[in-house]
Coordinates of C-alpha atoms and ligand atoms in Angstrom, one line a residue:
X1 CA -74.2 44.2 20.8
X2 CA -71.9 41.8 22.5
X3 CA -73.9 38.7 22.9
X4 CA -76.8 37.5 20.6
X5 CA -79.4 35.5 22.1
X6 CA -81.8 33.0 20.4
X7 CA -84.7 31.7 21.2
X8 CA -84.5 27.7 21.1
X9 CA -88.0 25.5 21.8
X10 CA -89.1 27.5 24.7
X11 CA -85.7 29.1 26.2
X12 CA -83.7 32.2 25.6
X13 CA -79.9 30.8 25.1
X14 CA -76.5 32.7 24.1
X15 CA -76.5 32.0 20.2
X16 CA -73.1 30.1 20.8
X17 CA -75.0 27.5 23.1
X18 CA -78.3 27.5 21.0
X19 CA -78.4 24.3 19.3
X20 CA -80.7 21.7 18.0
X21 CA -80.3 18.0 18.2
X22 CA -78.6 16.2 15.1
X23 CA -81.9 13.8 14.7
X24 CA -84.1 17.2 14.0
X25 CA -85.9 16.6 10.9
X26 CA -84.8 20.1 9.6
X27 CA -81.2 18.9 9.9
X28 CA -81.9 15.4 8.4
X29 CA -84.5 16.2 5.9
X30 CA -84.8 20.0 5.6
X31 CA -88.5 19.2 6.6
X32 CA -89.5 22.6 7.9
X33 CA -90.4 26.2 6.9
X34 CA -88.9 29.7 7.8
X35 CA -89.5 33.5 7.6
X36 CA -87.2 36.5 7.3
X37 CA -88.7 39.8 9.1
X38 CA -87.3 43.0 9.0
X39 CA -87.8 45.6 11.8
X40 CA -86.7 49.3 11.9
X41 CA -86.6 51.2 14.8
X42 CA -88.6 48.8 17.1
X43 CA -91.4 48.3 14.2
X44 CA -91.8 45.0 12.5
X45 CA -92.6 45.2 8.8
X46 CA -95.5 43.6 8.0
X47 CA -95.5 41.1 10.7
X48 CA -99.0 39.8 10.1
X49 CA -98.2 39.0 6.5
X50 CA -95.1 37.3 7.5
X51 CA -97.1 35.3 10.1
X52 CA -100.0 34.3 7.5
X53 CA -97.3 33.2 5.3
X54 CA -95.7 31.1 7.9
X55 CA -99.2 29.7 8.7
X56 CA -99.8 28.8 5.1
X57 CA -96.2 27.2 4.9
X58 CA -97.0 25.0 7.8
X59 CA -100.3 24.1 6.5
X60 CA -99.0 23.1 3.2
X61 CA -96.6 20.7 4.6
X62 CA -98.9 19.3 7.3
X63 CA -97.0 20.7 10.3
X64 CA -99.2 21.9 13.2
X65 CA -97.4 25.1 14.9
X66 CA -97.5 24.2 18.7
X67 CA -97.8 27.9 19.5
X68 CA -100.9 30.0 18.7
X69 CA -100.4 33.1 16.4
X70 CA -100.4 35.5 19.6
X71 CA -97.4 33.4 21.6
X72 CA -95.4 33.0 18.2
X73 CA -95.9 37.1 17.8
X74 CA -95.0 37.6 21.6
X75 CA -91.6 35.3 21.0
X76 CA -90.4 37.2 18.1
X77 CA -90.9 40.4 19.9
X78 CA -89.4 38.9 23.2
X79 CA -86.4 37.9 20.9
X80 CA -86.1 41.0 19.5
X81 CA -86.2 42.7 22.9
X82 CA -83.2 40.8 23.8
X83 CA -81.2 41.8 20.5
X84 CA -82.6 45.3 19.8
X85 CA -80.8 46.3 16.8
X86 CA -82.4 49.5 15.2
X87 CA -82.4 47.7 11.8
X88 CA -82.7 44.2 12.4
X89 CA -83.7 40.8 10.5
X90 CA -85.6 38.2 12.7
X91 CA -85.4 34.5 11.3
X92 CA -88.0 32.0 12.5
X93 CA -87.5 28.6 11.6
X94 CA -90.2 25.7 12.6
X95 CA -89.2 22.1 11.6
X96 CA -91.1 18.9 12.1
X97 CA -89.1 17.8 15.3
X98 CA -86.8 15.3 16.2
X99 CA -87.1 11.4 15.5
X100 CA -84.8 8.7 14.3
X101 CA -84.0 9.2 10.8
X102 CA -87.2 7.5 8.9
X103 CA -88.8 9.5 6.0
X104 CA -92.4 8.5 7.0
X105 CA -93.5 10.2 10.2
X106 CA -95.0 7.7 12.6
X107 CA -94.9 9.4 16.0
X108 CA -96.5 12.4 17.2
X109 CA -93.2 15.0 17.1
X110 CA -93.1 18.3 18.8
X111 CA -91.8 20.6 16.1
X112 CA -88.6 22.3 16.7
X113 CA -88.7 26.5 16.9
X114 CA -85.7 28.7 16.7
X115 CA -85.8 32.4 16.4
X116 CA -82.8 34.6 16.1
X117 CA -82.4 38.4 15.5
X118 CA -79.5 40.1 14.1
X119 CA -78.3 43.5 12.7
X120 CA -79.6 44.0 8.9
X121 CA -77.2 45.6 6.8
X122 CA -78.2 48.2 4.6
X123 CA -76.6 48.4 0.8
X124 CA -74.0 51.5 0.9
X125 CA -75.1 54.3 -1.5
X126 CA -72.2 53.4 -3.6
X127 CA -74.1 50.0 -4.1
X128 CA -77.2 51.5 -4.8
X129 CA -75.9 53.9 -7.2
X130 CA -74.1 51.0 -9.0
X131 CA -77.0 48.8 -9.0
X132 CA -76.7 44.8 -8.7
X133 CA -75.9 42.2 -11.2
X134 CA -77.7 38.7 -12.3
X135 CA -77.1 35.7 -14.1
X136 CA -80.1 33.6 -15.1
X137 CA -80.4 29.8 -14.7
X138 CA -82.6 27.1 -15.9
X139 CA -85.0 26.6 -12.8
X140 CA -84.0 23.4 -11.0
X141 CA -86.0 24.0 -7.9
X142 CA -88.9 21.5 -6.7
X143 CA -92.8 22.5 -7.8
X144 CA -93.7 24.1 -4.8
X145 CA -91.6 27.5 -4.5
X146 CA -94.9 28.9 -2.9
X147 CA -93.6 27.5 0.3
X148 CA -91.1 29.0 2.1
X149 CA -89.1 25.5 2.7
X150 CA -85.8 25.5 4.4
X151 CA -84.8 23.2 1.6
X152 CA -82.5 26.0 -0.1
X153 CA -80.0 23.8 -1.8
X154 CA -80.7 24.9 -5.4
X155 CA -80.9 28.5 -4.2
X156 CA -77.5 28.1 -2.5
X157 CA -75.9 26.4 -5.6
X158 CA -77.5 29.5 -7.6
X159 CA -76.3 32.1 -5.9
X160 CA -72.7 30.3 -5.6
X161 CA -72.8 30.3 -9.4
X162 CA -73.4 34.0 -9.5
X163 CA -70.7 34.7 -7.1
X164 CA -68.1 32.8 -9.5
X165 CA -69.4 34.9 -12.5
X166 CA -69.0 38.0 -10.0
X167 CA -72.7 38.7 -10.1
X168 CA -75.0 39.4 -7.2
X169 CA -78.0 37.1 -7.7
X170 CA -79.3 34.4 -10.2
X171 CA -82.8 34.5 -11.7
X172 CA -84.6 31.2 -12.2
X173 CA -86.1 30.9 -15.7
X174 CA -88.6 28.4 -16.8
X175 CA -88.2 26.5 -20.1
X176 CA -89.8 29.0 -22.2
X177 CA -87.4 31.7 -21.1
X178 CA -89.7 33.5 -18.7
X179 CA -88.0 35.0 -15.5
X180 CA -89.5 33.6 -12.3
X181 CA -87.7 35.0 -9.3
X182 CA -84.2 35.0 -8.1
X183 CA -82.4 32.7 -5.6
X184 CA -83.7 34.8 -2.7
X185 CA -85.9 37.6 -4.2
X186 CA -88.8 38.4 -6.6
X187 CA -88.1 40.0 -9.9
X188 CA -89.6 42.8 -11.9
X189 CA -89.2 44.5 -15.4
X190 CA -90.4 47.8 -16.5
X191 CA -91.9 46.9 -19.8
X192 CA -93.1 50.3 -22.1
X193 CA -93.7 51.7 -18.6
X194 CA -95.5 49.0 -16.8
X195 CA -94.0 47.4 -13.8
X196 CA -94.0 43.3 -15.0
X197 CA -93.6 40.6 -12.4
X198 CA -94.4 36.8 -12.8
X199 CA -98.0 36.0 -11.3
X200 CA -98.1 34.1 -7.8
X201 CA -98.2 30.5 -8.6
X202 CA -96.0 27.5 -7.4
X203 CA -93.2 28.6 -9.4
X204 CA -92.5 31.8 -7.2
X205 CA -92.6 32.9 -3.4
X206 CA -95.1 35.1 -2.6
X207 CA -93.0 37.7 -1.3
X208 CA -94.1 40.3 1.2
X209 CA -91.7 43.0 -0.1
X210 CA -93.2 42.2 -3.9
X211 CA -96.8 43.0 -2.5
X212 CA -95.3 46.2 -1.1
X213 CA -93.7 47.4 -4.1
X214 CA -96.6 46.5 -6.3
X215 CA -98.9 48.5 -3.6
X216 CA -96.2 51.5 -4.2
X217 CA -96.2 51.2 -7.8
X218 CA -100.3 51.6 -8.0
X219 CA -100.4 54.4 -5.6
X220 CA -98.0 56.3 -7.5
X221 CA -100.0 55.5 -10.9
X222 CA -97.4 53.1 -12.3
X223 CA -99.1 50.5 -14.2
X224 CA -98.6 46.9 -12.8
X225 CA -99.0 43.5 -14.6
X226 CA -98.6 40.2 -13.2
X227 CA -97.9 38.2 -16.1
X228 CA -94.8 35.9 -17.2
X229 CA -92.3 38.0 -18.8
X230 CA -88.8 37.5 -20.5
X231 CA -85.5 39.7 -20.7
X232 CA -85.9 39.8 -24.5
X233 CA -89.2 41.8 -24.8
X234 CA -89.1 45.1 -26.7
X235 CA -89.8 48.0 -24.6
X236 CA -87.7 46.4 -21.5
X237 CA -85.9 49.4 -20.0
X238 CA -85.3 48.3 -16.5
X239 CA -85.2 45.6 -13.9
X240 CA -85.3 45.3 -10.3
X241 CA -85.3 42.8 -7.5
X242 CA -87.4 42.9 -4.0
X243 CA -87.1 41.0 -0.6
X244 CA -87.3 41.6 3.1
X245 CA -83.4 42.1 3.3
X246 CA -82.7 44.2 0.2
X247 CA -85.9 46.2 0.2
X248 CA -85.8 47.3 -3.7
X249 CA -82.5 47.4 -5.8
X250 CA -82.1 48.0 -9.4
X251 CA -80.6 45.4 -11.5
X252 CA -78.1 46.8 -13.9
X253 CA -76.8 43.9 -15.8
X254 CA -78.0 40.5 -16.7
X255 CA -76.0 37.6 -18.0
X256 CA -73.2 40.1 -19.0
X257 CA -75.5 42.6 -20.8
X258 CA -76.4 45.8 -19.5
X259 CA -80.1 46.4 -18.8
X260 CA -81.6 49.8 -20.5
X261 CA -78.5 51.8 -20.3
X262 CA -76.8 49.8 -17.7
X263 CA -77.5 52.2 -14.9
X264 CA -80.2 52.2 -12.4
X265 CA -83.4 53.1 -13.8
X266 CA -85.8 56.2 -12.7
X267 CA -88.5 54.0 -11.7
X268 CA -86.4 51.6 -9.7
X269 CA -84.7 54.5 -7.9
X270 CA -88.1 56.0 -7.1
X271 CA -89.5 52.8 -5.7
X272 CA -86.5 52.3 -3.9
X273 CA -87.0 55.8 -2.2
X274 CA -90.9 55.8 -1.5
X275 CA -90.3 52.4 0.2
X276 CA -87.3 53.5 2.3
X277 CA -89.7 56.5 3.2
X278 CA -92.1 54.1 4.2
X279 CA -89.3 52.6 6.5
X280 CA -88.5 55.9 7.9
X281 CA -92.2 56.6 8.6
X282 CA -92.4 53.5 10.6
X283 CA -89.4 54.3 12.7
X284 CA -91.2 57.6 13.8
X285 CA -94.9 56.7 13.9
X286 CA -94.5 52.9 15.0
X287 CA -97.0 52.2 12.3
X288 CA -95.7 49.5 9.7
X289 CA -98.3 50.3 7.0
X290 CA -97.8 54.2 7.2
Ligands
PDD301 N1 -85.8 35.4 1.0 N2 -88.3 34.7 -3.5 C1 -87.4 33.9 -2.8 C2 -87.2 32.5 -3.2 C3 -87.1 34.0 -1.4 O1 -86.3 33.2 -0.7 C4 -87.6 35.7 -1.0 C5 -86.8 36.0 0.3 C6 -88.3 36.3 -1.8 C7 -88.7 37.8 -1.3 O2 -89.7 37.3 -0.3 P1 -89.8 38.7 0.9 O3 -90.1 39.7 0.1 O4 -91.1 38.0 1.6 O5 -88.8 38.7 1.8 C8 -88.7 35.9 -3.0 C9 -85.4 35.7 2.3 C10 -85.4 37.1 2.6 C11 -84.2 34.6 2.7 O6 -84.4 33.6 2.4 O7 -83.2 35.3 3.5

């Protein structure tokens, strides 16, 4: 695709010309929320779940979406039509809008809405065979991680720190040493054969892929537990992450130590295969819940 097209406040524009005002509150205050949605062969993965979460995020920051759900859905589909990658990721950002810089919002503002679509890169077979590595960091984020806020400075710095240590992701841990989630992923451990992940609360984002993964595990008779967990627990044999852009990936080293035998575990490999089979079915049947 030679030229990407973005949707900006009601208009389709070539990406190069797609701009937002410097006094947009998203730019000034990170006063906004977002979603990242995957699309395979023209079928969106869990579009409704993403729209539900976007509405929840908007509600949580008291931002009223100026589009109905159907209008927004149509804009997302239209943006994809103009950038029809076989594996695509759609980015939707909503900010409170444009105003002279002041923390307090006094005027009635029109929210800014931006939608872009890009190619969604898939990890290479070599990357999957190797798994990913992570470091852990004390959680320095705000106390509302269930909101998909565009204020991602802590996660940007966390990812940077991971990269400097030649790791792929940083996992946030709470003051008791529990693993909460990654900078842009949810985290799971296999402990004595049970797939364990932190429960949904204000310390983690309710990942759409997290839900898919838990459903897949249950469907294949893998026990699931949503509870705080630590890396030091006995019986921990595997770790993995989930996100829209990564699906499921095994995590083989954390803080320089091997997880289990230091190779992608069989359960993570199975879960990844089952999830990719689901994506494959979507491409061919157009059913995102196939
Ligand atoms: N990030 N936790 C955090 C902090 C995230 O930023 C994300 C997603 C997830 C996984 O959520 P989901 O399965 O709905 O993608 C968990 C997106 C992909 C991003 O910021 O690019």
